[in-house]
């Protein structure tokens, strides 16, 4: 039960950090934090976000550039779209698994799908089904909101998982869930960075507490993430250019990929885990036991042959309800073509020759690049 602490005789009850955390854990989250709005570093974070957008770092993600009627970036601070918001509950759901890291040795014909996109659950009939973390975590936010209403009465609230006009990472840092690492991911000191973030905004105040909220930056002098990024997306510590990020290129970007970036994309066909896989804080992170976010074995180091043979209907069936669907059928094939080129395997030449005549520009450009790369590698081998 919640201990209701009125801020004044006429005000609504206020939220307590320990009780909010207990409720979040009870509905299935791994960890949770709470922050009053506006938070202390909001002006700084809003300025950094505006500078990032102005520099063109968001690429074609135009939704990040959306402004309100006064010209303010909607995502720059919570008060722009939600003037009523007085607090943010930020929840962390661990998706770390015991499967291999992307940086470990793998078969040359294996692709890589980002760890977070492996998620699945087992239905009542025992069948394994893809699970979309957005839907899984939105249900948990809804359950948490219902619990708060039951205890505290009527108040305004909105819940978001990656899809709303909020910068979850900034709110998570302010709520004490960790620090923003040099790879720009939120790093929890015990859970690492393999976690989903979900935010519940409320019109309730936060009960004042003396305990400091912030977690200090513990990256120290480490720069493994910067050194490991194969496309140079981490242009400086704590600074990421999305237009060079493999996750952006394989998921959000539509059409042809810049030729100079294809080699660095390696075998990644959906998303990228490299900057997290090399992070020392993930070595000690616990393995998730979340039954709704269990990994699908077939998506771990998937065969490029298998992915290439999927037709559009098979793609839809395999990835219906999965984050991978966001890349689209042609987008995934484009990514597979690039991975084939980087494999250097001549047996991919027939399928690449077919795709090199495709109507889709992105797939066609990638296949033609891959063909040239495999032929060049074969020529080089003959010379030596």
CSV table of C-alpha atoms in Angstrom, one decimal:
chain,number,residue,atom,x,y,z
A,1,UNK,CA,0.0,0.0,0.0
A,2,UNK,CA,1.1,3.6,-0.7
A,3,UNK,CA,1.8,6.0,2.1
A,4,UNK,CA,0.0,9.1,0.9
A,5,UNK,CA,2.0,12.2,1.7
A,6,UNK,CA,0.2,15.5,0.9
A,7,UNK,CA,2.4,18.4,-0.1
A,8,UNK,CA,-0.3,20.8,1.3
A,9,UNK,CA,-3.8,20.6,2.5
A,10,UNK,CA,-5.2,21.3,-1.0
A,11,UNK,CA,-2.7,19.3,-3.1
A,12,UNK,CA,-2.8,15.8,-4.5
A,13,UNK,CA,-0.8,13.1,-2.8
A,14,UNK,CA,2.9,12.9,-3.7
A,15,UNK,CA,4.9,10.0,-5.0
A,16,UNK,CA,7.6,8.2,-2.9
A,17,UNK,CA,10.6,6.7,-4.6
A,18,UNK,CA,10.7,3.5,-2.7
A,19,UNK,CA,7.0,2.8,-3.1
A,20,UNK,CA,7.1,3.6,-6.9
A,21,UNK,CA,10.0,1.2,-7.3
A,22,UNK,CA,8.3,-1.6,-5.4
A,23,UNK,CA,5.2,-1.2,-7.7
A,24,UNK,CA,7.4,-1.2,-10.8
A,25,UNK,CA,9.1,-4.4,-9.8
A,26,UNK,CA,5.8,-6.1,-8.9
A,27,UNK,CA,4.5,-5.6,-12.5
A,28,UNK,CA,7.7,-7.1,-14.1
A,29,UNK,CA,10.3,-4.4,-14.4
A,30,UNK,CA,13.9,-5.0,-13.3
A,31,UNK,CA,14.5,-1.6,-11.8
A,32,UNK,CA,12.8,1.9,-11.6
A,33,UNK,CA,13.6,5.4,-10.6
A,34,UNK,CA,11.6,8.6,-10.0
A,35,UNK,CA,12.3,12.2,-10.7
A,36,UNK,CA,10.4,15.5,-10.2
A,37,UNK,CA,9.9,17.7,-13.2
A,38,UNK,CA,11.6,19.9,-14.2
A,39,UNK,CA,14.8,18.2,-13.2
A,40,UNK,CA,18.0,19.9,-12.3
A,41,UNK,CA,19.9,19.4,-15.5
A,42,UNK,CA,17.0,19.8,-17.9
A,43,UNK,CA,18.2,23.1,-19.4
A,44,UNK,CA,21.6,21.5,-20.2
A,45,UNK,CA,20.0,18.4,-21.7
A,46,UNK,CA,17.5,20.5,-23.8
A,47,UNK,CA,20.4,22.6,-25.2
A,48,UNK,CA,22.4,19.5,-26.1
A,49,UNK,CA,19.5,17.9,-27.8
A,50,UNK,CA,18.8,21.1,-29.8
A,51,UNK,CA,22.5,21.3,-30.8
A,52,UNK,CA,22.5,17.6,-31.9
A,53,UNK,CA,19.4,18.1,-34.1
A,54,UNK,CA,20.7,21.4,-35.6
A,55,UNK,CA,24.0,19.6,-36.5
A,56,UNK,CA,22.0,17.1,-38.6
A,57,UNK,CA,23.0,14.2,-36.4
A,58,UNK,CA,19.4,12.8,-36.5
A,59,UNK,CA,19.7,11.9,-40.2
A,60,UNK,CA,16.3,11.2,-41.7
A,61,UNK,CA,14.5,10.8,-38.4
A,62,UNK,CA,12.4,13.9,-38.9
A,63,UNK,CA,10.2,13.2,-36.0
A,64,UNK,CA,13.0,14.2,-33.7
A,65,UNK,CA,13.0,17.7,-35.4
A,66,UNK,CA,9.3,18.3,-34.7
A,67,UNK,CA,8.5,21.6,-33.0
A,68,UNK,CA,5.4,23.1,-31.3
A,69,UNK,CA,3.6,26.3,-32.3
A,70,UNK,CA,6.2,28.4,-30.5
A,71,UNK,CA,9.1,26.7,-32.4
A,72,UNK,CA,10.4,24.7,-29.5
A,73,UNK,CA,11.6,21.2,-30.2
A,74,UNK,CA,8.9,18.9,-28.8
A,75,UNK,CA,11.4,16.4,-27.4
A,76,UNK,CA,13.7,19.0,-25.9
A,77,UNK,CA,11.9,18.9,-22.5
A,78,UNK,CA,8.8,17.2,-21.1
A,79,UNK,CA,7.0,20.4,-20.4
A,80,UNK,CA,6.7,21.3,-24.2
A,81,UNK,CA,4.2,18.6,-25.0
A,82,UNK,CA,3.0,17.9,-21.4
A,83,UNK,CA,2.7,21.1,-19.4
A,84,UNK,CA,0.9,19.2,-16.7
A,85,UNK,CA,3.7,16.7,-16.0
A,86,UNK,CA,5.2,17.0,-12.5
A,87,UNK,CA,7.0,13.7,-12.3
A,88,UNK,CA,8.5,10.9,-14.4
A,89,UNK,CA,8.7,7.3,-13.3
A,90,UNK,CA,11.4,5.6,-15.4
A,91,UNK,CA,11.6,1.8,-15.6
A,92,UNK,CA,14.3,-0.5,-16.7
A,93,UNK,CA,13.7,-4.0,-18.2
A,94,UNK,CA,16.7,-6.2,-18.5
A,95,UNK,CA,17.1,-8.1,-21.8
A,96,UNK,CA,20.6,-9.4,-21.3
A,97,UNK,CA,21.0,-13.1,-22.2
A,98,UNK,CA,23.5,-15.9,-22.1
A,99,UNK,CA,23.9,-16.1,-25.9
A,100,UNK,CA,27.2,-15.1,-27.5
A,101,UNK,CA,28.2,-11.5,-28.1
A,102,UNK,CA,28.4,-10.1,-31.6
A,103,UNK,CA,32.1,-9.4,-31.1
A,104,UNK,CA,33.0,-13.1,-30.6
A,105,UNK,CA,34.1,-15.3,-33.5
A,106,UNK,CA,31.3,-16.5,-35.7
A,107,UNK,CA,30.8,-18.4,-39.0
A,108,UNK,CA,31.7,-16.2,-42.0
A,109,UNK,CA,28.2,-16.7,-43.4
A,110,UNK,CA,26.4,-15.6,-40.2
A,111,UNK,CA,24.7,-12.3,-39.9
A,112,UNK,CA,23.9,-10.4,-36.7
A,113,UNK,CA,20.5,-9.2,-35.3
A,114,UNK,CA,20.7,-6.9,-32.3
A,115,UNK,CA,20.2,-8.6,-29.0
A,116,UNK,CA,17.1,-6.6,-28.1
A,117,UNK,CA,15.3,-7.8,-31.2
A,118,UNK,CA,15.5,-11.5,-30.2
A,119,UNK,CA,12.6,-11.2,-27.8
A,120,UNK,CA,9.9,-13.8,-27.6
A,121,UNK,CA,7.4,-15.5,-25.2
A,122,UNK,CA,5.8,-18.9,-24.9
A,123,UNK,CA,2.1,-19.0,-25.5
A,124,UNK,CA,-0.4,-21.1,-23.4
A,125,UNK,CA,-0.2,-23.8,-26.1
A,126,UNK,CA,3.6,-24.0,-25.6
A,127,UNK,CA,4.4,-22.3,-28.9
A,128,UNK,CA,7.2,-19.8,-29.1
A,129,UNK,CA,6.0,-16.4,-30.5
A,130,UNK,CA,7.9,-13.2,-31.2
A,131,UNK,CA,7.3,-10.5,-28.7
A,132,UNK,CA,7.5,-6.8,-29.3
A,133,UNK,CA,9.1,-5.1,-26.3
A,134,UNK,CA,7.1,-2.0,-27.0
A,135,UNK,CA,3.8,-3.9,-26.3
A,136,UNK,CA,5.2,-5.9,-23.5
A,137,UNK,CA,6.4,-2.9,-21.6
A,138,UNK,CA,3.4,-0.7,-22.4
A,139,UNK,CA,1.2,-3.3,-20.7
A,140,UNK,CA,3.4,-3.1,-17.6
A,141,UNK,CA,3.2,0.7,-17.6
A,142,UNK,CA,-0.6,0.4,-17.8
A,143,UNK,CA,-0.6,-2.0,-14.9
A,144,UNK,CA,1.6,0.3,-12.9
A,145,UNK,CA,-0.6,3.3,-13.7
A,146,UNK,CA,-3.7,1.4,-12.6
A,147,UNK,CA,-2.0,0.5,-9.3
A,148,UNK,CA,-1.2,4.2,-8.7
A,149,UNK,CA,-4.8,5.3,-9.5
A,150,UNK,CA,-6.1,2.7,-7.1
A,151,UNK,CA,-4.0,4.0,-4.3
A,152,UNK,CA,-3.8,7.7,-5.1
A,153,UNK,CA,-7.0,8.5,-7.0
A,154,UNK,CA,-7.3,10.6,-10.2
A,155,UNK,CA,-4.4,12.2,-11.9
A,156,UNK,CA,-3.1,12.8,-15.4
A,157,UNK,CA,-0.6,10.2,-16.9
A,158,UNK,CA,1.0,9.1,-20.1
A,159,UNK,CA,3.2,6.1,-20.7
A,160,UNK,CA,5.8,5.7,-23.4
A,161,UNK,CA,8.3,3.0,-24.7
A,162,UNK,CA,10.5,4.5,-27.4
A,163,UNK,CA,7.5,6.0,-29.3
A,164,UNK,CA,6.6,9.2,-27.4
A,165,UNK,CA,8.0,12.7,-27.4
A,166,UNK,CA,10.4,12.1,-24.5
A,167,UNK,CA,14.1,11.4,-24.3
A,168,UNK,CA,14.0,8.3,-22.1
A,169,UNK,CA,17.8,8.2,-21.5
A,170,UNK,CA,17.9,11.8,-20.1
A,171,UNK,CA,15.0,11.1,-17.8
A,172,UNK,CA,16.5,7.8,-16.7
A,173,UNK,CA,19.8,9.5,-15.8
A,174,UNK,CA,17.9,12.2,-13.9
A,175,UNK,CA,15.9,9.5,-12.1
A,176,UNK,CA,19.1,7.8,-10.8
A,177,UNK,CA,19.0,4.7,-13.0
A,178,UNK,CA,22.6,5.2,-14.1
A,179,UNK,CA,24.8,7.5,-16.2
A,180,UNK,CA,25.0,8.3,-19.9
A,181,UNK,CA,28.1,6.4,-21.1
A,182,UNK,CA,30.6,7.4,-23.7
A,183,UNK,CA,28.6,5.2,-26.2
A,184,UNK,CA,25.6,7.4,-25.4
A,185,UNK,CA,23.7,4.5,-23.8
A,186,UNK,CA,22.4,4.5,-20.3
A,187,UNK,CA,24.6,2.4,-18.1
A,188,UNK,CA,23.3,1.0,-14.8
A,189,UNK,CA,26.1,0.3,-12.3
A,190,UNK,CA,24.7,-3.2,-11.6
A,191,UNK,CA,22.6,-4.0,-14.7
A,192,UNK,CA,24.8,-2.6,-17.4
A,193,UNK,CA,23.2,-1.2,-20.6
A,194,UNK,CA,21.3,-4.2,-22.0
A,195,UNK,CA,17.9,-2.8,-20.9
A,196,UNK,CA,14.7,-1.3,-22.3
A,197,UNK,CA,13.5,2.0,-20.8
A,198,UNK,CA,9.9,2.8,-20.2
A,199,UNK,CA,8.5,6.1,-18.9
A,200,UNK,CA,5.3,7.0,-17.1
A,201,UNK,CA,4.7,10.7,-16.8
A,202,UNK,CA,2.3,11.9,-14.1
A,203,UNK,CA,0.8,15.1,-12.8
A,204,UNK,CA,1.7,14.1,-9.3
A,205,UNK,CA,4.4,15.7,-7.2
A,206,UNK,CA,7.4,13.9,-5.8
A,207,UNK,CA,7.8,13.7,-2.0
A,208,UNK,CA,11.0,15.7,-1.2
A,209,UNK,CA,13.9,13.4,-0.2
A,210,UNK,CA,17.4,14.1,0.9
A,211,UNK,CA,19.1,11.1,-0.8
A,212,UNK,CA,21.0,12.2,-3.9
A,213,UNK,CA,19.5,10.9,-7.1
A,214,UNK,CA,22.3,11.0,-9.6
A,215,UNK,CA,24.8,8.2,-10.3
A,216,UNK,CA,28.3,9.4,-11.0
A,217,UNK,CA,29.8,8.9,-14.4
A,218,UNK,CA,32.0,5.7,-14.1
A,219,UNK,CA,33.3,5.5,-17.6
A,220,UNK,CA,36.6,6.9,-16.4
A,221,UNK,CA,39.4,6.9,-19.0
A,222,UNK,CA,37.9,3.9,-20.9
A,223,UNK,CA,37.2,4.4,-24.6
A,224,UNK,CA,36.6,0.9,-25.8
A,225,UNK,CA,33.3,1.8,-27.3
A,226,UNK,CA,34.8,4.7,-29.3
A,227,UNK,CA,37.7,2.5,-30.6
A,228,UNK,CA,35.4,-0.4,-31.5
A,229,UNK,CA,32.7,1.5,-33.5
A,230,UNK,CA,33.5,0.4,-37.1
A,231,UNK,CA,31.8,3.3,-38.8
A,232,UNK,CA,33.0,6.1,-36.5
A,233,UNK,CA,29.5,7.0,-35.3
A,234,UNK,CA,30.9,7.9,-31.8
A,235,UNK,CA,32.6,11.1,-33.0
A,236,UNK,CA,33.7,11.9,-29.5
A,237,UNK,CA,33.0,10.7,-25.9
A,238,UNK,CA,29.3,11.1,-25.3
A,239,UNK,CA,28.6,12.2,-28.8
A,240,UNK,CA,27.0,10.0,-31.5
A,241,UNK,CA,26.3,10.8,-35.1
A,242,UNK,CA,23.2,8.8,-36.0
A,243,UNK,CA,23.9,9.1,-39.7
A,244,UNK,CA,26.9,6.8,-39.2
A,245,UNK,CA,25.5,4.5,-36.6
A,246,UNK,CA,24.9,0.9,-37.8
A,247,UNK,CA,21.6,0.7,-35.9
A,248,UNK,CA,20.3,3.7,-37.7
A,249,UNK,CA,21.6,2.6,-41.1
A,250,UNK,CA,20.1,-0.9,-40.8
A,251,UNK,CA,16.7,0.1,-39.2
A,252,UNK,CA,15.7,3.7,-39.7
A,253,UNK,CA,17.5,4.6,-42.9
A,254,UNK,CA,15.6,4.0,-46.1
A,255,UNK,CA,17.1,3.6,-49.5
A,256,UNK,CA,20.7,3.3,-50.5
A,257,UNK,CA,23.5,3.3,-47.8
A,258,UNK,CA,26.5,5.5,-48.4
A,259,UNK,CA,29.1,3.4,-50.1
A,260,UNK,CA,31.9,4.5,-47.7
A,261,UNK,CA,30.0,3.1,-44.7
A,262,UNK,CA,29.2,-0.4,-46.1
A,263,UNK,CA,32.5,-2.1,-45.2
A,264,UNK,CA,32.2,-0.9,-41.6
A,265,UNK,CA,28.7,-2.4,-41.3
A,266,UNK,CA,30.3,-5.8,-41.2
A,267,UNK,CA,27.7,-8.6,-40.7
A,268,UNK,CA,25.1,-6.5,-39.0
A,269,UNK,CA,21.7,-7.0,-40.6
A,270,UNK,CA,19.5,-5.4,-38.0
A,271,UNK,CA,20.8,-3.1,-35.3
A,272,UNK,CA,24.3,-3.3,-33.7
A,273,UNK,CA,25.6,-4.3,-30.3
A,274,UNK,CA,29.3,-3.6,-30.7
A,275,UNK,CA,29.6,-0.6,-28.4
A,276,UNK,CA,27.7,-2.4,-25.7
A,277,UNK,CA,29.4,-5.8,-26.2
A,278,UNK,CA,32.9,-4.2,-25.6
A,279,UNK,CA,31.7,-2.2,-22.5
A,280,UNK,CA,33.2,-3.5,-19.3
A,281,UNK,CA,30.0,-2.7,-17.4
A,282,UNK,CA,28.2,-5.4,-19.3
A,283,UNK,CA,30.6,-8.1,-18.3
A,284,UNK,CA,29.2,-8.2,-14.8
A,285,UNK,CA,25.6,-7.6,-15.8
A,286,UNK,CA,23.1,-10.3,-14.7
A,287,UNK,CA,21.3,-12.5,-17.2
A,288,UNK,CA,17.6,-11.7,-17.6
A,289,UNK,CA,14.9,-14.2,-16.5
A,290,UNK,CA,12.1,-12.2,-18.1
A,291,UNK,CA,9.6,-14.8,-19.6
A,292,UNK,CA,8.3,-12.2,-22.1
A,293,UNK,CA,11.7,-11.2,-23.5
A,294,UNK,CA,13.4,-14.6,-24.0
A,295,UNK,CA,15.8,-14.9,-27.0
A,296,UNK,CA,14.7,-16.7,-30.1
A,297,UNK,CA,17.5,-19.2,-30.9
A,298,UNK,CA,17.0,-18.8,-34.7
A,299,UNK,CA,17.9,-15.1,-34.5
A,300,UNK,CA,21.2,-15.6,-32.9
A,301,UNK,CA,24.0,-15.5,-35.5
A,302,UNK,CA,21.4,-16.2,-38.3
A,303,UNK,CA,22.6,-17.7,-41.5
A,304,UNK,CA,22.7,-15.2,-44.3
A,305,UNK,CA,21.5,-17.9,-46.7
A,306,UNK,CA,18.4,-18.4,-44.6
A,307,UNK,CA,17.6,-14.7,-44.4
A,308,UNK,CA,18.2,-14.3,-48.2
A,309,UNK,CA,15.8,-17.1,-49.0
A,310,UNK,CA,12.9,-15.5,-47.2
A,311,UNK,CA,10.2,-14.2,-49.5
A,312,UNK,CA,8.0,-11.3,-48.4
A,313,UNK,CA,5.2,-13.4,-47.0
A,314,UNK,CA,7.7,-15.5,-45.0
A,315,UNK,CA,9.4,-12.4,-43.7
A,316,UNK,CA,6.0,-11.1,-42.5
A,317,UNK,CA,5.2,-14.4,-40.8
A,318,UNK,CA,8.7,-14.7,-39.2
A,319,UNK,CA,8.9,-11.2,-37.9
A,320,UNK,CA,5.2,-10.3,-37.2
A,321,UNK,CA,5.2,-8.9,-33.7
A,322,UNK,CA,9.0,-8.6,-33.8
A,323,UNK,CA,11.1,-5.3,-33.8
A,324,UNK,CA,12.9,-6.7,-36.9
A,325,UNK,CA,9.8,-5.9,-39.0
A,326,UNK,CA,10.6,-2.2,-38.7
A,327,UNK,CA,13.5,-2.6,-41.2
A,328,UNK,CA,11.1,-3.8,-43.8
A,329,UNK,CA,11.5,-6.6,-46.3
A,330,UNK,CA,13.6,-4.7,-48.8
A,331,UNK,CA,15.6,-3.0,-46.0
A,332,UNK,CA,16.6,-6.3,-44.5
A,333,UNK,CA,17.6,-7.7,-47.9
A,334,UNK,CA,19.7,-4.6,-48.4
A,335,UNK,CA,21.4,-5.2,-45.1
A,336,UNK,CA,21.9,-8.9,-45.9
A,337,UNK,CA,23.5,-8.0,-49.3
A,338,UNK,CA,26.0,-5.7,-47.5
A,339,UNK,CA,26.8,-8.5,-45.0
A,340,UNK,CA,27.3,-10.9,-47.9
A,341,UNK,CA,29.8,-8.5,-49.5
A,342,UNK,CA,31.7,-8.2,-46.2
A,343,UNK,CA,31.8,-12.0,-45.9
A,344,UNK,CA,33.8,-12.3,-49.1
A,345,UNK,CA,32.2,-15.6,-49.9
A,346,UNK,CA,31.9,-16.3,-53.6
A,347,UNK,CA,28.9,-18.6,-53.2
A,348,UNK,CA,26.8,-15.5,-52.6
A,349,UNK,CA,27.5,-14.2,-56.1
A,350,UNK,CA,24.4,-15.7,-57.8
A,351,UNK,CA,21.9,-14.2,-55.3
A,352,UNK,CA,23.8,-10.9,-55.4
A,353,UNK,CA,23.7,-10.8,-59.2
A,354,UNK,CA,19.9,-11.2,-59.0
A,355,UNK,CA,19.5,-8.5,-56.4
A,356,UNK,CA,21.8,-6.3,-58.4
A,357,UNK,CA,19.0,-5.9,-60.9
A,358,UNK,CA,16.3,-5.2,-58.3
A,359,UNK,CA,13.9,-2.3,-58.6
A,360,UNK,CA,14.6,-1.3,-55.0
A,361,UNK,CA,17.5,1.2,-55.1
A,362,UNK,CA,18.8,0.4,-51.7
A,363,UNK,CA,18.9,-3.3,-52.3
A,364,UNK,CA,20.3,-2.9,-55.8
A,365,UNK,CA,23.1,-0.5,-54.7
A,366,UNK,CA,24.1,-2.8,-51.8
A,367,UNK,CA,24.2,-5.9,-54.0
A,368,UNK,CA,26.3,-4.2,-56.7
A,369,UNK,CA,28.7,-3.0,-54.0
A,370,UNK,CA,28.8,-6.5,-52.6
A,371,UNK,CA,29.5,-8.1,-56.0
A,372,UNK,CA,32.4,-5.7,-56.6
A,373,UNK,CA,33.8,-6.4,-53.1
A,374,UNK,CA,33.7,-10.2,-53.5
A,375,UNK,CA,35.3,-10.1,-56.9
A,376,UNK,CA,38.0,-7.7,-55.7
A,377,UNK,CA,38.8,-10.1,-52.8
A,378,UNK,CA,39.0,-13.0,-55.2
A,379,UNK,CA,41.3,-11.1,-57.6
A,380,UNK,CA,43.5,-10.2,-54.7
A,381,UNK,CA,43.7,-13.8,-53.5
A,382,UNK,CA,44.7,-15.0,-57.0
A,383,UNK,CA,47.6,-12.4,-57.1
A,384,UNK,CA,49.0,-13.9,-53.9
